[in-house]
Coordinates of C-alpha atoms and ligand atoms in Angstrom, one line a residue:
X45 CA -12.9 -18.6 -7.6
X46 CA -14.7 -15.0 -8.1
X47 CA -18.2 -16.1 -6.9
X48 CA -16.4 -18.3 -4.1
X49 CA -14.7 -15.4 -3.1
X50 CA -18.1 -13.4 -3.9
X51 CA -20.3 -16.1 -1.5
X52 CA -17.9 -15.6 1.2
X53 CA -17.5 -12.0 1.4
X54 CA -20.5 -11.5 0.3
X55 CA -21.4 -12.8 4.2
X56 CA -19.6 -9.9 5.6
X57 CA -20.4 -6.6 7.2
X58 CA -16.5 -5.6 8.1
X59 CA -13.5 -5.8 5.4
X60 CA -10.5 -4.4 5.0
X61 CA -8.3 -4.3 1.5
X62 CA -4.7 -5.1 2.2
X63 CA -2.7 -4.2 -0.3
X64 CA 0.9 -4.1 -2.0
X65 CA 2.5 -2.6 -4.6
X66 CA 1.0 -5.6 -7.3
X67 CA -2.0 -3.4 -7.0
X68 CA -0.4 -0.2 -8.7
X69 CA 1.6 -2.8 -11.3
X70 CA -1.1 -2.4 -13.8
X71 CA -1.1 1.4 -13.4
X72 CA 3.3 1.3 -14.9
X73 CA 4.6 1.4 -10.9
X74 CA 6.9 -1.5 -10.8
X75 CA 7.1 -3.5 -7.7
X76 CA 9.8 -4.0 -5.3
X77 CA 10.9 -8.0 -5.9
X78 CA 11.9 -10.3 -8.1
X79 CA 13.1 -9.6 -11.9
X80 CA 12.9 -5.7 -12.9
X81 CA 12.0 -5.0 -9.1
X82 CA 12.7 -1.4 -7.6
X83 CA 14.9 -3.1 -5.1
X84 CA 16.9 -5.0 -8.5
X85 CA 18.1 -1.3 -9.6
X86 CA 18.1 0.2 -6.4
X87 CA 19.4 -1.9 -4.0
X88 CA 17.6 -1.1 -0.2
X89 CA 20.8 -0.4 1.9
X90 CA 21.5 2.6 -0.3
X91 CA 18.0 4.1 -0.6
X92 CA 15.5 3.2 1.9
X93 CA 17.2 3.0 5.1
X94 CA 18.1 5.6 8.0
X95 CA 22.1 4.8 7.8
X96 CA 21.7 4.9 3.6
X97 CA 20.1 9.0 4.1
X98 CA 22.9 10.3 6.7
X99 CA 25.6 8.9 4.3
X100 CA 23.9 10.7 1.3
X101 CA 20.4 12.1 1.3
X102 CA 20.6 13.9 -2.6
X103 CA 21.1 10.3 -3.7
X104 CA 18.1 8.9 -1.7
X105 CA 16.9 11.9 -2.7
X106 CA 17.0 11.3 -6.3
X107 CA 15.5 8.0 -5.9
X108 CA 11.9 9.3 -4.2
X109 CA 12.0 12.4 -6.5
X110 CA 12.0 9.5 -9.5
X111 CA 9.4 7.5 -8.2
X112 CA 7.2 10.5 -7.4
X113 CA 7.5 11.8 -11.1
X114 CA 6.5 7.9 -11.8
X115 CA 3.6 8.3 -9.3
X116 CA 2.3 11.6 -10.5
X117 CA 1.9 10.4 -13.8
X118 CA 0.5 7.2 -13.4
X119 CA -3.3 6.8 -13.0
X120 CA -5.3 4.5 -10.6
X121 CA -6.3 1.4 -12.4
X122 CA -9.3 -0.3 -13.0
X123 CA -8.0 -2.4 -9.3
X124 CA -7.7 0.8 -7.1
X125 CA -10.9 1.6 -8.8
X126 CA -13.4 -1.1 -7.8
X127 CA -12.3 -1.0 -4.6
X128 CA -13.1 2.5 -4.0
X129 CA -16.7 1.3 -5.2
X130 CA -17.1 -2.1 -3.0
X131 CA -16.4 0.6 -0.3
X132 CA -20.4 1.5 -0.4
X133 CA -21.2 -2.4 -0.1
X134 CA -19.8 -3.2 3.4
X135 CA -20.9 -1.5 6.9
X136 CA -16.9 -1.0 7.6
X137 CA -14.5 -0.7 4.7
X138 CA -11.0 0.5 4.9
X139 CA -7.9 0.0 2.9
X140 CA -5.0 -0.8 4.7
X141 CA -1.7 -0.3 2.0
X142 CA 1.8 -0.4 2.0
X143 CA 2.0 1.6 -1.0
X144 CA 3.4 5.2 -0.6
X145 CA 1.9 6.1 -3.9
X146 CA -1.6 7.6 -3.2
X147 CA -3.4 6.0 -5.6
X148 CA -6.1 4.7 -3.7
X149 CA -6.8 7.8 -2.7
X150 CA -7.0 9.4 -6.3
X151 CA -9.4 6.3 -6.7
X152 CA -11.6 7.9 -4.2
X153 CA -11.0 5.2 -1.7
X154 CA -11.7 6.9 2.6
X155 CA -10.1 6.0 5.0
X156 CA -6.5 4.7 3.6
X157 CA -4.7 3.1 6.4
X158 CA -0.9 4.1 5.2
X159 CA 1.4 1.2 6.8
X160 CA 4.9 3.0 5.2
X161 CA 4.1 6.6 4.7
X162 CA 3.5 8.4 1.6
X163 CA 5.5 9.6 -1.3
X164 CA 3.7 13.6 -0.6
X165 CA 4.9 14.0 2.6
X166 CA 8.2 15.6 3.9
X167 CA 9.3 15.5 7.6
X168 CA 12.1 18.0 8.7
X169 CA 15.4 16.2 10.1
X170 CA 15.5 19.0 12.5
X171 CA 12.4 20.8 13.9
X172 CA 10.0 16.7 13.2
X173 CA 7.4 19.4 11.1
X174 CA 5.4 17.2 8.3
X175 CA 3.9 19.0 5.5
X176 CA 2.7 17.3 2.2
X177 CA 4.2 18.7 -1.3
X178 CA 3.2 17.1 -4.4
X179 CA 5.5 19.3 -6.4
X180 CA 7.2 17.4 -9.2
X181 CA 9.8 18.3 -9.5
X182 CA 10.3 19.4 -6.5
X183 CA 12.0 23.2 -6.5
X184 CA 15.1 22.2 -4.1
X185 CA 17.0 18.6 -3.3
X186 CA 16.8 18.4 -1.1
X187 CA 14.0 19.8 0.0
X188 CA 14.5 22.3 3.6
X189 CA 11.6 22.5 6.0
X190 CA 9.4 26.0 5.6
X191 CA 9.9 26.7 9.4
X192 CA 12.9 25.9 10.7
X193 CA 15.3 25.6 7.2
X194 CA 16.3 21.8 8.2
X195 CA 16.7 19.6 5.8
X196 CA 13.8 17.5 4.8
X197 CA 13.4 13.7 4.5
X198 CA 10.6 11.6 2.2
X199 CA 7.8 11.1 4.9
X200 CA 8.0 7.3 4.2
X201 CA 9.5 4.5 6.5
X202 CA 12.3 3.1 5.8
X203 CA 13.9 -0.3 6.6
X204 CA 14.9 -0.5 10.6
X205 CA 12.1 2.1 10.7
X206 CA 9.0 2.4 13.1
X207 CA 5.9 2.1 11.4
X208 CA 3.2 5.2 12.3
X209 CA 2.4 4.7 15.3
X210 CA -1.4 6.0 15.3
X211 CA -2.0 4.5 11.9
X212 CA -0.4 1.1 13.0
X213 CA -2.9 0.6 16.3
X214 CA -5.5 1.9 14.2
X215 CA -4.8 -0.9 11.6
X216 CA -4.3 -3.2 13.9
X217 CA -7.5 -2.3 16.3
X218 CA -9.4 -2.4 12.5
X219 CA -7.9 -6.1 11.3
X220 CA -9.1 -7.8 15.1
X221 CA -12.4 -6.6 14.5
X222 CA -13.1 -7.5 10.7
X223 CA -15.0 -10.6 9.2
X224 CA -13.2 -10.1 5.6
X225 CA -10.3 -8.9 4.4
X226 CA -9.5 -9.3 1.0
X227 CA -5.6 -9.4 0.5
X228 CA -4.0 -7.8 -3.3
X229 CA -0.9 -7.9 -4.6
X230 CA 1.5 -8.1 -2.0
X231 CA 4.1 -10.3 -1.5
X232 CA 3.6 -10.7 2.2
X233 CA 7.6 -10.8 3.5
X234 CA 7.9 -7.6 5.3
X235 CA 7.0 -7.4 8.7
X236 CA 4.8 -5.8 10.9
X237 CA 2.4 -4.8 7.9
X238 CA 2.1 -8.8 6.9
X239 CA 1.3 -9.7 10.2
X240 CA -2.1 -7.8 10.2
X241 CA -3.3 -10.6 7.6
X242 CA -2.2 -13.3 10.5
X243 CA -4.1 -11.1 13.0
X244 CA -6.8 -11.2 10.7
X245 CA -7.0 -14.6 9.8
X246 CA -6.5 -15.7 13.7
X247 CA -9.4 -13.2 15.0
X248 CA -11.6 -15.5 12.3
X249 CA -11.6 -13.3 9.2
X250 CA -12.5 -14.9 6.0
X251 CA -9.0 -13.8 3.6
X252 CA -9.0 -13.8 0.2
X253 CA -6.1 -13.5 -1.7
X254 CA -5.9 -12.0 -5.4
X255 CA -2.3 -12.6 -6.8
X256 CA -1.3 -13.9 -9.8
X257 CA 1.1 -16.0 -7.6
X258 CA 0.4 -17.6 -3.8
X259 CA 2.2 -15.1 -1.4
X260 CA 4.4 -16.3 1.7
X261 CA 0.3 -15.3 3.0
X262 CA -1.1 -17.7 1.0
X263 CA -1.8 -20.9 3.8
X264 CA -3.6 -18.1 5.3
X265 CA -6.6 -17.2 2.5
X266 CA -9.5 -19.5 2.0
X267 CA -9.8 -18.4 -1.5
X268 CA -6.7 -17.5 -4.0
X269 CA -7.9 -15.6 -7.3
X270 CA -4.7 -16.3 -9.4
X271 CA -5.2 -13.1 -11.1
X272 CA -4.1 -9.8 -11.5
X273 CA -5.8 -7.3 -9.5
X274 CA -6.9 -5.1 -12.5
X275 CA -9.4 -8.1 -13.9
X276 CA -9.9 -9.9 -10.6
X277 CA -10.5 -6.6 -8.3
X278 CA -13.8 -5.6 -10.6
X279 CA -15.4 -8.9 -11.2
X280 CA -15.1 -9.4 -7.4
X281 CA -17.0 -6.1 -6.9
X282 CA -19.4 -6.8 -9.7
X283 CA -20.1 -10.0 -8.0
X284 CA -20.5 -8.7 -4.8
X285 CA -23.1 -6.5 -5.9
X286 CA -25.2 -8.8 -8.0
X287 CA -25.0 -10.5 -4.4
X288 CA -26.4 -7.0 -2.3
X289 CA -28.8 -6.2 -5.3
X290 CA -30.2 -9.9 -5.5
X291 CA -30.5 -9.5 -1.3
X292 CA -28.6 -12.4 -0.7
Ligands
OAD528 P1 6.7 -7.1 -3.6 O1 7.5 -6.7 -4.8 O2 7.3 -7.8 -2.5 O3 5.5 -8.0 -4.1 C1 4.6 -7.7 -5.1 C2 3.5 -8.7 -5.3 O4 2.6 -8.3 -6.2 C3 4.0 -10.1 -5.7 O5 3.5 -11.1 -4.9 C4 3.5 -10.2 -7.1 O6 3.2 -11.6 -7.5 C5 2.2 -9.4 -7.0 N1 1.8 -8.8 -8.3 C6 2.5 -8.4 -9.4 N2 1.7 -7.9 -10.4 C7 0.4 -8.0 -9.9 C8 -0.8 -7.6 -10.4 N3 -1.0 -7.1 -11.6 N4 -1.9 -7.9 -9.6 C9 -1.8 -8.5 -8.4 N5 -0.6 -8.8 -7.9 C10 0.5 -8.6 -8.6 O7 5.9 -5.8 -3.0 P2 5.1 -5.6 -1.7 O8 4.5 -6.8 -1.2 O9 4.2 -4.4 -1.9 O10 8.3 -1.5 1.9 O11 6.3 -5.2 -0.7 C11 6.0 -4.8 0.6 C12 7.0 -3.8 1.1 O12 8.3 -4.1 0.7 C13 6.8 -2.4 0.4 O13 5.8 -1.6 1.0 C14 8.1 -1.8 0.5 C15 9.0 -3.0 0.1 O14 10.3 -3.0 0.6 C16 9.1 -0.4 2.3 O15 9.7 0.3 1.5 C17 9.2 -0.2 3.8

């Protein structure tokens, strides 16, 4: 499945890495379905919605100031790694995530394409400034905006939320134009982000999907590494370059 995957992409000049929170699972962040999911002990409509914030923001609060301590500790994994390094194989590379966590970043992965915001930024309720702070903890909950004294809000999107609008026609401009895209740990049910695999797909991308199970995006990938990202990720990259050093 590697070298399939390997031969295919291997073909392209153009990829993008979509990715979900089964990427960071190997680094301790737990993901958001299923059994021992974030959304199991913290159910959405009283932590990551607009209505769940006006009724009580320290409690959402408390919520993105836990998963930020989680975040700040936790270290990109050998995943988040190789795909900062297939970066240098491909003409255009970007990674296109719906993680808030910032781990591809600390990877050393440019550009990062962030569908749902980021755990390090804070947006005033008032005055609209963003600023990042990767405090932990932070010094206030919640936190009040530097120029105005408003209280601030996680600068990530909630449900019945816009996605950024610049970074969405950015992504979207990006996933029309690739010949790869190489889809990780995601479980492809939340919408607009999982259309940008069906844009893909339908604009003639070659997907690959590396899961340990098929996602609802599954019908969609030529090749499915049933894998986790953390062993499939590397020997994907290694493969590639065997591929680019070989000349073929
Ligand atoms: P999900 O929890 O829906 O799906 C996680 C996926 O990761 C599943 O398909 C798992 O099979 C897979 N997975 C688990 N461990 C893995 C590993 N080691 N390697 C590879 N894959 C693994 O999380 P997301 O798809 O990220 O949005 O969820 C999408 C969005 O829904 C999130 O961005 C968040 C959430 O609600 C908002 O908060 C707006």
């Amino acid at each position: 499945m590697i070298e399939e995957a390997a031969r295919l992409l291997g073909r392209c000049s153009r990829l993008v890495v979509f990715t979900g929170s089964g990427v960071s699972a190997e680094s301790g962040l737990a993901t958001f379905r299923g059994a021992g999911g974030l959304w199991e002990g913290y159910p959405v409509e009283d932590v990551a919605t607009p209505e769940a914030f006006a009724r009580d923001p320290l409690l959402v609060w408390r919520f993105y100031a836990m998963r930020r301590e989680k975040a700040k500790s936790a270290q990109p994994n050998p995943a988040h790694l190789a795909i900062a390094r297939m970066q240098a194989l491909f003409g255009s590379f970007c990674v296109v995530t719906q993680n808030v966590d910032g781990l591809h970043q600390r990877a050393g992965s440019r550009p990062v394409l962030e569908l749902h915001g980021s755990l390090w930024t804070v947006r005033c309720t008032g005055c609209g400034a963003s600023r990042v702070d990767e405090q932990v903890p932070l010094p206030e909950l919640p936190p009040r905006c530097p120029v105005c004294g408003g209280m601030e809000r996680p600068g990530v999107v909630w449900f019945g939320e816009a996605l950024p609008e610049a970074v969405w026609r950015e992504a979207e401009k990006l996933c029309q134009a690739v010949d790869g895209m190489v889809v990780v740990g995601t479980s492809g049910v939340v919408w607009p982000a999982a259309g940008l695999v069906e844009l893909a797909a339908a604009s003639g991308a070659v997907v690959v999907e590396v899961n340990p199970e098929p996602s609802a995006l599954a019908h969609l990938a030529r090749v499915h590494i049933p894998m986790k990202a953390g062993q499939a990720l590397p020997a994907l990259e290694a493969a590639l370059r065997k591929k680019a050093d070989a000349g073929c």
